[in-house]
mmCIF file of C-alpha atoms in Angstrom:
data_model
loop_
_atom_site.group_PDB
_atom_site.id
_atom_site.type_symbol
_atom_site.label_atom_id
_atom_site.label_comp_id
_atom_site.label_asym_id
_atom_site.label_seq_id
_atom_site.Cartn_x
_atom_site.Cartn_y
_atom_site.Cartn_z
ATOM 1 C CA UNK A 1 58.886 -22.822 -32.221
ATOM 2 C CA UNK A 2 58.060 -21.472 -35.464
ATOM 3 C CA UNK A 3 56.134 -18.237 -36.319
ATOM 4 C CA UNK A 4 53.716 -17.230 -38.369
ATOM 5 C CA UNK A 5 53.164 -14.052 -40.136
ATOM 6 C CA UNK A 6 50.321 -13.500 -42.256
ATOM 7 C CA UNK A 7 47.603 -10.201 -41.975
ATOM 8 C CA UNK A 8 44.337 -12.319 -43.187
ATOM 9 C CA UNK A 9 43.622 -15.495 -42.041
ATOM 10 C CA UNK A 10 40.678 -17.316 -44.383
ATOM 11 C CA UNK A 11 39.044 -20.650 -44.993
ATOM 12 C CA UNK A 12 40.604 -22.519 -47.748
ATOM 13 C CA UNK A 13 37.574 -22.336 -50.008
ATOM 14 C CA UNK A 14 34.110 -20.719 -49.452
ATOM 15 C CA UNK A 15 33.032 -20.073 -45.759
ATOM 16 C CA UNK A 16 32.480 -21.972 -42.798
ATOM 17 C CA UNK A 17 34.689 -22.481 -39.798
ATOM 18 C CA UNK A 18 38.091 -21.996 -38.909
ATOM 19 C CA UNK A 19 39.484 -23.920 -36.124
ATOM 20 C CA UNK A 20 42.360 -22.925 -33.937
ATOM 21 C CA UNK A 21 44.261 -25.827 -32.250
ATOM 22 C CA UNK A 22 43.117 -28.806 -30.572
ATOM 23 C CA UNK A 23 42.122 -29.995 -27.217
ATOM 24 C CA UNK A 24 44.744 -29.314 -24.565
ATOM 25 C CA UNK A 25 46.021 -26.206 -26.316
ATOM 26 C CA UNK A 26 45.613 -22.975 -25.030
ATOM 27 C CA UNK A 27 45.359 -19.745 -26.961
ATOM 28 C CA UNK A 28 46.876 -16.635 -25.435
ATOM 29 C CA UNK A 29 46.293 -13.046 -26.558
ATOM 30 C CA UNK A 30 49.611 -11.582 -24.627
ATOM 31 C CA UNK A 31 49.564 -8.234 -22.295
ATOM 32 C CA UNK A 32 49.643 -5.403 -24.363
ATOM 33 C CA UNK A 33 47.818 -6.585 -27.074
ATOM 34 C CA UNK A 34 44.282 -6.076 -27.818
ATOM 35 C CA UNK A 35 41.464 -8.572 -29.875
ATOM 36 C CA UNK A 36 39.015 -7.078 -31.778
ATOM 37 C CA UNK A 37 35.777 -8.799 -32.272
ATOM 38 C CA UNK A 38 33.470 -7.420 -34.471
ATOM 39 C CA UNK A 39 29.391 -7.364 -33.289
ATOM 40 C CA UNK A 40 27.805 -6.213 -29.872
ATOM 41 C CA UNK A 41 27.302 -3.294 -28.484
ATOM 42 C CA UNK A 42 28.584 -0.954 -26.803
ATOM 43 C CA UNK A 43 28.166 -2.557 -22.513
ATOM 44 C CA UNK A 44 27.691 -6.315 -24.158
ATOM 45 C CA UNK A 45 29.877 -8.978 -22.869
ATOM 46 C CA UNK A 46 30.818 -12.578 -24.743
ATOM 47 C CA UNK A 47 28.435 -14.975 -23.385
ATOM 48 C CA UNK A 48 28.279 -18.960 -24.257
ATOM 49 C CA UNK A 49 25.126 -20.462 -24.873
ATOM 50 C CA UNK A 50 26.866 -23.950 -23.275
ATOM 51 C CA UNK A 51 27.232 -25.827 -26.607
ATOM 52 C CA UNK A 52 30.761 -23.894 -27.448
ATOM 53 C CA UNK A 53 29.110 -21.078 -29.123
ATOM 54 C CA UNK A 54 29.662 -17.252 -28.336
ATOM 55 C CA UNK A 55 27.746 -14.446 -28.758
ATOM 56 C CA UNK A 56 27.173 -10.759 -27.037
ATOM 57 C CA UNK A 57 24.814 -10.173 -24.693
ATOM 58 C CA UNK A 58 23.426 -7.499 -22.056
ATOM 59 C CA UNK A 59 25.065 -8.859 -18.897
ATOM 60 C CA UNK A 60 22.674 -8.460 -15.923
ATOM 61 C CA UNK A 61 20.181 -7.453 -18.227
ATOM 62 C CA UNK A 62 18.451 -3.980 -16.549
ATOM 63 C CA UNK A 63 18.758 -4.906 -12.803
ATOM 64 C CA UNK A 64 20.000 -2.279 -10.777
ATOM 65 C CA UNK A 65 18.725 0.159 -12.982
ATOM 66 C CA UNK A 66 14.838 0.929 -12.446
ATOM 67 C CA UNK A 67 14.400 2.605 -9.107
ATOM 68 C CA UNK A 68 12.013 4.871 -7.551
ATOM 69 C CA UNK A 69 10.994 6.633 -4.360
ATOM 70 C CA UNK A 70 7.885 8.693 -3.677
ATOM 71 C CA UNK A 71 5.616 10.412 -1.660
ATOM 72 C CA UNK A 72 2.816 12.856 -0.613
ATOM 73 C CA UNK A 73 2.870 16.317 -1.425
ATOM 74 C CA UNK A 74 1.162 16.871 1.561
ATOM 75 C CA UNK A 75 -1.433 14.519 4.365
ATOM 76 C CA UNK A 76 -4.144 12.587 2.745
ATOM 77 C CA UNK A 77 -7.475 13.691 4.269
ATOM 78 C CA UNK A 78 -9.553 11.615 2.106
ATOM 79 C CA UNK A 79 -9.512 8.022 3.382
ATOM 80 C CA UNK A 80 -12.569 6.086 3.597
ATOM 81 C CA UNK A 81 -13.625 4.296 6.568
ATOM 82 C CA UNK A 82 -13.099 0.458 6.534
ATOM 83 C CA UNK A 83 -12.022 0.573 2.668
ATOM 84 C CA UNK A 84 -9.314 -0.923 1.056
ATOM 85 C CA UNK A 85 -8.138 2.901 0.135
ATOM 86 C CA UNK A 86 -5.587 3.655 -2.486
ATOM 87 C CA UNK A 87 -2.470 6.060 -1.645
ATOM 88 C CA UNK A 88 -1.882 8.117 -4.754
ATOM 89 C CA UNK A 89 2.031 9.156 -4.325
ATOM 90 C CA UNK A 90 1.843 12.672 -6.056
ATOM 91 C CA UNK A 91 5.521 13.590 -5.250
ATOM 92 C CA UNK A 92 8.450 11.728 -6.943
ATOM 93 C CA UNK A 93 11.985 11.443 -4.860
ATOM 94 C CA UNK A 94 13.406 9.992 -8.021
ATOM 95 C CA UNK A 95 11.925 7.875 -10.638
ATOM 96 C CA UNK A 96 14.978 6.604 -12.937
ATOM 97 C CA UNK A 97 12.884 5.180 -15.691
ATOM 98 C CA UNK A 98 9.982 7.772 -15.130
ATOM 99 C CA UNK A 99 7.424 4.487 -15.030
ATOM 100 C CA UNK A 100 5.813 5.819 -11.724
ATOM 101 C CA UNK A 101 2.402 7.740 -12.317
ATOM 102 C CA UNK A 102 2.032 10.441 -10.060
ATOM 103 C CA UNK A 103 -1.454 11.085 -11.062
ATOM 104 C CA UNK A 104 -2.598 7.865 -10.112
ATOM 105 C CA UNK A 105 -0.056 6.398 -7.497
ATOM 106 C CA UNK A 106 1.216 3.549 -9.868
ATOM 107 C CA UNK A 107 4.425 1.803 -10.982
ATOM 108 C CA UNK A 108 3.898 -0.104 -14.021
ATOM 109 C CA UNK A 109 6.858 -2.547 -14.725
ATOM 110 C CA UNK A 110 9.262 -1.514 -17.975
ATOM 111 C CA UNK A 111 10.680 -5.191 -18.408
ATOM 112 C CA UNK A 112 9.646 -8.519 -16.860
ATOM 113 C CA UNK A 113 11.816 -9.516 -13.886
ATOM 114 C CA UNK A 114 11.859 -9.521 -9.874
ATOM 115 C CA UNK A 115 11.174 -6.498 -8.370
ATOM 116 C CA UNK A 116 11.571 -4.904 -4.426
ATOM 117 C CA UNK A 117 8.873 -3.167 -3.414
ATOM 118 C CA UNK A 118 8.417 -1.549 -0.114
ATOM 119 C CA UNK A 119 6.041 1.066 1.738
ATOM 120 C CA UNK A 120 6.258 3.328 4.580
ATOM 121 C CA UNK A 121 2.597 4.521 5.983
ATOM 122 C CA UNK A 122 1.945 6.397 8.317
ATOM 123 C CA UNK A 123 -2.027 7.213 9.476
ATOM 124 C CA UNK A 124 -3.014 9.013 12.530
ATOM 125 C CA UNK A 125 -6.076 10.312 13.724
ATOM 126 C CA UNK A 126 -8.363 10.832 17.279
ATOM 127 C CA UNK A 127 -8.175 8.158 19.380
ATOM 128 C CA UNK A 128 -10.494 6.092 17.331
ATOM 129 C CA UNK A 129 -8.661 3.035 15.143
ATOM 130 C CA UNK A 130 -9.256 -0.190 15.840
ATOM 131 C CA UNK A 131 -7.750 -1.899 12.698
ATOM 132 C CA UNK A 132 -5.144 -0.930 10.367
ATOM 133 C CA UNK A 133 -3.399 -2.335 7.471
ATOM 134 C CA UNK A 134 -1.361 -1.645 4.580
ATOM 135 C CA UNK A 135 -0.877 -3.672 1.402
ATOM 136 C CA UNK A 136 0.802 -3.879 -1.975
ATOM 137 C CA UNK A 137 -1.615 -4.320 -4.405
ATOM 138 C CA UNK A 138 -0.672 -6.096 -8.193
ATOM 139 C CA UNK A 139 -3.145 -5.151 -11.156
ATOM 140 C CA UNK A 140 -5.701 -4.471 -8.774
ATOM 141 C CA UNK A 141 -5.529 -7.195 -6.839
ATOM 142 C CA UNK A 142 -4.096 -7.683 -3.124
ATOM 143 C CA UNK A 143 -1.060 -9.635 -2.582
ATOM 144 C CA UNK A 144 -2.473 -10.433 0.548
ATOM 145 C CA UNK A 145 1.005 -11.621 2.164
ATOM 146 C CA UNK A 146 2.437 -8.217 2.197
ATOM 147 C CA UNK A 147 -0.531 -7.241 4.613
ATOM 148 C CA UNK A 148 -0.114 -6.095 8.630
ATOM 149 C CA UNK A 149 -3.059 -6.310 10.445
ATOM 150 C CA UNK A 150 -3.109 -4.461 14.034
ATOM 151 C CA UNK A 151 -6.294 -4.958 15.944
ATOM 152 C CA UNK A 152 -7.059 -4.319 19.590
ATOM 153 C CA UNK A 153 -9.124 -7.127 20.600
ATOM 154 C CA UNK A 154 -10.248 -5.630 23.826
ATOM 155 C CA UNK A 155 -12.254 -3.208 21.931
ATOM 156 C CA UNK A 156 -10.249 -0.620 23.070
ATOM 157 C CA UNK A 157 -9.123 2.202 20.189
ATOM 158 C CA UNK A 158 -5.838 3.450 19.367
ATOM 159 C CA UNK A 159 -4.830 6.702 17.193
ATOM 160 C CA UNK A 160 -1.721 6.179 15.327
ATOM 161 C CA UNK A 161 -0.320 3.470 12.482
ATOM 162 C CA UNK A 162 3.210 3.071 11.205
ATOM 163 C CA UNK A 163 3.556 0.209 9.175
ATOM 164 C CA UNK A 164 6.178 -1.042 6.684
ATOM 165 C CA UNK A 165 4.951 -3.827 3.873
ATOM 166 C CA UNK A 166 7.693 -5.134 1.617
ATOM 167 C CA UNK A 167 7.661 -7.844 -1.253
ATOM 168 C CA UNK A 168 9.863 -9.204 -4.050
ATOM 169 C CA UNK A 169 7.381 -10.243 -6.951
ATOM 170 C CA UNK A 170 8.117 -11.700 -9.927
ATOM 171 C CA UNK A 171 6.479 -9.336 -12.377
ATOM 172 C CA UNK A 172 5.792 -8.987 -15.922
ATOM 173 C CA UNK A 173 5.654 -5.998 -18.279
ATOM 174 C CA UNK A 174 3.231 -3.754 -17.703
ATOM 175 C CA UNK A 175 1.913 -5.434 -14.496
ATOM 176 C CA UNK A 176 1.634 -2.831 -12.006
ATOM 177 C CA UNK A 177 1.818 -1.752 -8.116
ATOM 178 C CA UNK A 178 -0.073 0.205 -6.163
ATOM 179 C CA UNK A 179 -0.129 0.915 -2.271
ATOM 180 C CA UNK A 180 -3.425 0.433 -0.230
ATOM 181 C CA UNK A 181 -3.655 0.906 3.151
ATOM 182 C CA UNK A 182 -6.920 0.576 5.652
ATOM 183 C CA UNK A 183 -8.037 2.035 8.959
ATOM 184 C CA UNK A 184 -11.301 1.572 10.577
ATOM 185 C CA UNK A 185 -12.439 4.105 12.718
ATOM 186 C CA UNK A 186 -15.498 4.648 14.957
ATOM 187 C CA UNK A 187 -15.702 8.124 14.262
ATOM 188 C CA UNK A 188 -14.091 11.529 13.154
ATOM 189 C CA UNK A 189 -11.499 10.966 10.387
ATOM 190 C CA UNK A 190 -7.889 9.596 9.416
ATOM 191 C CA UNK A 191 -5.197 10.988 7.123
ATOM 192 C CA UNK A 192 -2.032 9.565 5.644
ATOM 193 C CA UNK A 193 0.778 11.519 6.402
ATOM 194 C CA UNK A 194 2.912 13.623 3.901
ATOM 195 C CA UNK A 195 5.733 11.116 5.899
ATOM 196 C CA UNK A 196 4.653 8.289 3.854
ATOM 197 C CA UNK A 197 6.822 6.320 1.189
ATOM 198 C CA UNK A 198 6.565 4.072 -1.427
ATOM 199 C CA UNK A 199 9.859 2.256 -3.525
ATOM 200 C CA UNK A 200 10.844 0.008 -5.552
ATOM 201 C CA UNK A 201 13.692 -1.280 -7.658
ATOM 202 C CA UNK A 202 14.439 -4.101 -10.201
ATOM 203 C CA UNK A 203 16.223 -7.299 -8.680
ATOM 204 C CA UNK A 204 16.952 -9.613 -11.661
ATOM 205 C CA UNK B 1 -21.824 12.770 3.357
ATOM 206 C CA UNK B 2 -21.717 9.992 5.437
ATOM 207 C CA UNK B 3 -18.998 6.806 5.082
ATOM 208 C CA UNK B 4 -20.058 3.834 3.207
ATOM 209 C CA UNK B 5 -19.207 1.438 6.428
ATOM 210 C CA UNK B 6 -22.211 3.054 8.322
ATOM 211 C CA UNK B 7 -25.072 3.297 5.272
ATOM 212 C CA UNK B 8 -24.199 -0.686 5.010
ATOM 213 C CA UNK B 9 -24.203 -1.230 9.072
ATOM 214 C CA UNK B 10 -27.467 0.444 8.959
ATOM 215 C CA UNK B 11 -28.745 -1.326 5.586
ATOM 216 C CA UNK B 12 -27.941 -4.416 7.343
ATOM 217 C CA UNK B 13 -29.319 -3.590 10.699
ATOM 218 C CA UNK B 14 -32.190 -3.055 8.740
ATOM 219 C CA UNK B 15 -32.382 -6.669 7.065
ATOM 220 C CA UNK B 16 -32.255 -8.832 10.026
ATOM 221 C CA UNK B 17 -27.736 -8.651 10.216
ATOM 222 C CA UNK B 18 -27.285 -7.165 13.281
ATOM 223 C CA UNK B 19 -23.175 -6.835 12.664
ATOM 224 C CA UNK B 20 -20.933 -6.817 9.745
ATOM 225 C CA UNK B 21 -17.497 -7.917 9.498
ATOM 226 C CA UNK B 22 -15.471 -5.801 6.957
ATOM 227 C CA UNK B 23 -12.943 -8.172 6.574
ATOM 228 C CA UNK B 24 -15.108 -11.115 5.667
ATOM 229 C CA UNK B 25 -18.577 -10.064 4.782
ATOM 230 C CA UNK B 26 -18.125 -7.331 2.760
ATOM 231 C CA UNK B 27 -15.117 -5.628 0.978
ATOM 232 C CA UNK B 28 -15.084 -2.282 0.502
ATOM 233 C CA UNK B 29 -12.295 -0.817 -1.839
ATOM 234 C CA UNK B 30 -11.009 3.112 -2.836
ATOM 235 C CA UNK B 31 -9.138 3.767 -5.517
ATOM 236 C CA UNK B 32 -9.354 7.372 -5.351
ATOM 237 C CA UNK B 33 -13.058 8.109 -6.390
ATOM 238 C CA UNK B 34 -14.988 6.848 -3.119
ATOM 239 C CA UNK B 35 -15.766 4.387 -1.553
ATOM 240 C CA UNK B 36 -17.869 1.025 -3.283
ATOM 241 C CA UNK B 37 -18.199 -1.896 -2.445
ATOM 242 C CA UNK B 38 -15.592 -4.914 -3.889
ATOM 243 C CA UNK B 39 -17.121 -7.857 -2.559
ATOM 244 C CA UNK B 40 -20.760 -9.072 -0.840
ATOM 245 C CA UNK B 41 -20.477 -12.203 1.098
ATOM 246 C CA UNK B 42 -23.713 -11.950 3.130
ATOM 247 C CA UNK B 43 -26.890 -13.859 2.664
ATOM 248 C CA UNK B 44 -28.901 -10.842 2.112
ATOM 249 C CA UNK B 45 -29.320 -8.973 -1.168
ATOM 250 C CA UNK B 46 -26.335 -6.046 -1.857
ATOM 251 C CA UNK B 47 -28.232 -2.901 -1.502
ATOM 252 C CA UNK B 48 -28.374 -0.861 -4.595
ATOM 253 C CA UNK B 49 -27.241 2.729 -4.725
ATOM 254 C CA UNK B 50 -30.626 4.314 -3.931
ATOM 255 C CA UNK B 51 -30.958 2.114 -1.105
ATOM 256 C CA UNK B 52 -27.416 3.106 0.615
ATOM 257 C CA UNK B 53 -28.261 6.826 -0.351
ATOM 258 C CA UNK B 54 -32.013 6.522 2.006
ATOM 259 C CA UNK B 55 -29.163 6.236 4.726
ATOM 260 C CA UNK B 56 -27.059 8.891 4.442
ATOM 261 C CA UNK B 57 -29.013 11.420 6.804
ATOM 262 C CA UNK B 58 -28.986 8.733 9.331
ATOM 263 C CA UNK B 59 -25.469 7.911 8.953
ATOM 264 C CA UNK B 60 -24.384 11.301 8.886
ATOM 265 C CA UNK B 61 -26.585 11.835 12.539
ATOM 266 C CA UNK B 62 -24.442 8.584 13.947
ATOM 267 C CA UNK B 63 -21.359 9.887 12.927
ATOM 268 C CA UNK B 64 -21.558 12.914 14.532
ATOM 269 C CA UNK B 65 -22.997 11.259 17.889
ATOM 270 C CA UNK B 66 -19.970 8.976 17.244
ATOM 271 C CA UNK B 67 -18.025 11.725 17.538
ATOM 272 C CA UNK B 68 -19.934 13.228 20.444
ATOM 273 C CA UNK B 69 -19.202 10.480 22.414
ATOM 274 C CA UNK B 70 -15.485 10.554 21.800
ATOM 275 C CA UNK B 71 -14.975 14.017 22.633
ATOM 276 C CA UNK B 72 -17.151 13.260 25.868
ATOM 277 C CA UNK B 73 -14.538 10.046 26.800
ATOM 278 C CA UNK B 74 -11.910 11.929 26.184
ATOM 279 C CA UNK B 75 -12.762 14.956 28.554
ATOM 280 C CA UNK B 76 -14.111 12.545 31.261
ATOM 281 C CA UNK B 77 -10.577 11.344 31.386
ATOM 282 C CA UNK B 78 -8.966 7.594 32.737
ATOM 283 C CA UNK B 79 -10.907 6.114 35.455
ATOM 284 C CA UNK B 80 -8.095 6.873 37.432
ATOM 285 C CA UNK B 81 -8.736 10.551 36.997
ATOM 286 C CA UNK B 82 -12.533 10.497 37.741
ATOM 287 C CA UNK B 83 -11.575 8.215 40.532
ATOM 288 C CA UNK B 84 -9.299 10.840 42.053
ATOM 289 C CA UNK B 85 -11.732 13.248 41.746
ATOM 290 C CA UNK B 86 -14.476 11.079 42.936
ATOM 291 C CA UNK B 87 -12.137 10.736 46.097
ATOM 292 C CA UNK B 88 -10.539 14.172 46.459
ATOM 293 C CA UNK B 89 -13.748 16.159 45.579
ATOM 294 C CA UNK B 90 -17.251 14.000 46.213
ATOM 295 C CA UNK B 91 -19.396 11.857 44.188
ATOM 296 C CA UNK B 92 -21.246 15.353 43.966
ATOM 297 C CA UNK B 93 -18.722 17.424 42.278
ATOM 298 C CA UNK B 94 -18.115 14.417 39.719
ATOM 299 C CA UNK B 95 -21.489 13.983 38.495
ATOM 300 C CA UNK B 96 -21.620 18.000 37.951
ATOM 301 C CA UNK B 97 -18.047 18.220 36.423
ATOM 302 C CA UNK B 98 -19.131 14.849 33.932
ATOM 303 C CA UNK B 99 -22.143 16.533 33.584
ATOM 304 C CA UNK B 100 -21.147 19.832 32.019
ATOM 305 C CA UNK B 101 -18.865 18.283 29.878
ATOM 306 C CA UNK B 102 -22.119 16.274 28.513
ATOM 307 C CA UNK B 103 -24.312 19.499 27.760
ATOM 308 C CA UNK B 104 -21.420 21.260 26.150
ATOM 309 C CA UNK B 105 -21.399 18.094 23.701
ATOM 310 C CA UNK B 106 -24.924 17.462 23.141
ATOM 311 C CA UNK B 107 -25.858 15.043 20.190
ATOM 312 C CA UNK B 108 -27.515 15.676 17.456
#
C-alpha cells in the first residue's frame, strides 16, 4: 500500500471533474478526522437528487416547527341562531410563527405543506339546542368532513355541546383556517365558552 | 333585535313555506358582523333587507314568547313531577300550582 501526500488536489488542466476510484472501492474518512465541504448552511444536510449528484438541503423542510394553540379571552355571547358562526380566538397559548390573527380568529399558512388542525368547543345554554355542529372552515369555505352534527330527532332539546373536529389538509401558502361552529336554539341564547380551543401544527 | 332564523321563518310563513330547513334551504353564515344569509335554495324570491327588517318587531315578540314558554316547561317540571303532585295533592291543587306559574310568565 502506497501513500500519498499532497495538500491540493486539482484537475490536470482547466475544470471539470475529479473522480475518486472506481466501482467496488470504498472511500473512508477515518475516526478522528473531519471533511470539510464547502456550501450549505448552517442545519443543511447532503442530499442526492438520485442521478449521483449531491447537494445541501433543509432536511424535513419546516415540519415540526409551526404550532399554535388558542383561545377565548372570555365566553362568546354573540352567536347567531342557526348560522354558520365564526369563533374569533382572541387569546394566543403560543403561536411559534405568530401566523394566527387574534383579531379575526385565523391561521393563515407560512409555507405549503400538511397541516393538523383540531378544535375544542364548547356551547351551552337553557335547555333549548336541538342541533349543534362545529367545523373547520378553509378560505371561507367548509370542509364539510370535519363537521359533527348532534340532533335530537324526537324534538326534544338539550343544553350543552362539546365537540372536537380535527383534519390534516394539504394546504398552500396563505390558505387559511378558521373555526365555525352552529347551534340552533328555540329561544333565549348560546355562548361559546372561554374553555374552547383551537390548534394546529405543520405535518410535512 | 331579533335573530335572522325567525325574520326568514316568518318571511317564509308569509310566502306560502310553511317550514324552513337551515341545513338545506337556506344557509345562514357569521363571520363576526351578524348574521346574512350564504345561500337561498327555496323556490321563493330571497327577501331583501327591508323586507327581513318589517319582521323584526314580530320576531322579537316570538322570541320572547319562545322564551316564555321555556321558563313555563321548565317550572312545570317532568311529568313525573306533575304526576306526583297530581296524585299526592289533587287535580285541583295542580291546575292552581301550573297556573300561577303561567301568570307570573305572561307573554308578550
Amino acid at each position: 500500500m502506497s501513500t500519498l501526500k499532497v495538500d491540493t488536489i486539482l484537475k490536470r488542466t482547466g475544470t471539470g471533474t475529479i473522480t475518486l476510484g472506481q466501482s467496488g472501492d470504498t472511500i473512508s474518512v477515518p475516526t478522528g478526522a473531519s471533511l470539510s465541504l464547502q456550501g450549505g448552511s448552517n442545519g443543511q444536510a447532503l442530499t442526492t437528487n438520485g442521478s449521483g449528484t449531491l447537494s445541501f438541503a433543509t432536511v424535513g423542510g419546516d415540519a415540526g416547527t409551526e404550532a399554535f394553540s388558542v383561545k377565548l379571552t372570555g365566553n362568546d355571547n354573540n352567536i347567531t341562531d342557526a348560522s354558520w358562526y365564526k369563533i374569533t380566538f382572541n387569546n394566543e397559548v403560543f403561536d411559534t410563527g405568530s401566523n394566527f390573527n387574534t383579531s379575526n380568529g385565523r391561521y393563515t399558512v407560512p409555507s405549503a405543506g400538511k397541516y393538523f388542525f383540531g378544535t375544542a368547543v364548547y356551547v351551552w345554554g337553557g335547555n333549548n339546542f336541538n342541533n349543534c355542529a362545529t367545523r373547520l372552515y378553509k378560505n371561507g369555505s367548509s370542509q364539510g368532513d370535519t363537521g359533527n352534527y348532534f340532533t335530537y330527532s324526537d324534538g326534544n332539546h338539550f343544553s350543552e355541546w362539546y365537540q372536537e373536529a380535527s383534519q390534516i389538509l394539504d394546504l398552500a401558502q396563505n390558505d387559511y383556517i378558521e373555526v365555525y361552529q352552529r347551534v340552533d336554539f328555540a329561544s333565549g341564547t348560546a355562548q361559546v365558552d372561554a374553555v374552547s380551543r383551537f390548534f394546529g401544527f405543520k405535518l410535512a | 333585535m331579533a335573530q335572522l332564523s325567525t325574520k326568514i321563518k316568518m318571511y317564509c310563513t308569509a310566502n306560502g313555506v310553511a317550514s324552513v330547513d337551515f341545513q338545506k334551504d337556506v344557509m345562514l353564515q357569521d363571520d363576526g358582523q351578524g348574521a346574512y344569509i350564504k345561500e337561498w335554495n327555496l323556490g321563493i324570491a330571497k327577501p331583501t333587507d327591508e323586507q327581513l327588517a318589517s319582521y323584526d318587531a314580530d320576531a322579537d315578540k316570538q322570541e320572547q314568547n319562545n322564551q316564555v314558554v321555556a321558563t313555563r316547561v321548565s317550572l312545570y317540571g317532568t311529568p313525573a313531577e306533575q304526576l306526583e303532585i297530581l296524585v299526592e295533592q289533587g287535580l285541583d291543587k295542580l291546575i292552581e300550582r301550573n297556573d300561577k306559574i303561567k301568570a307570573d310568565n305572561p307573554k308578550a
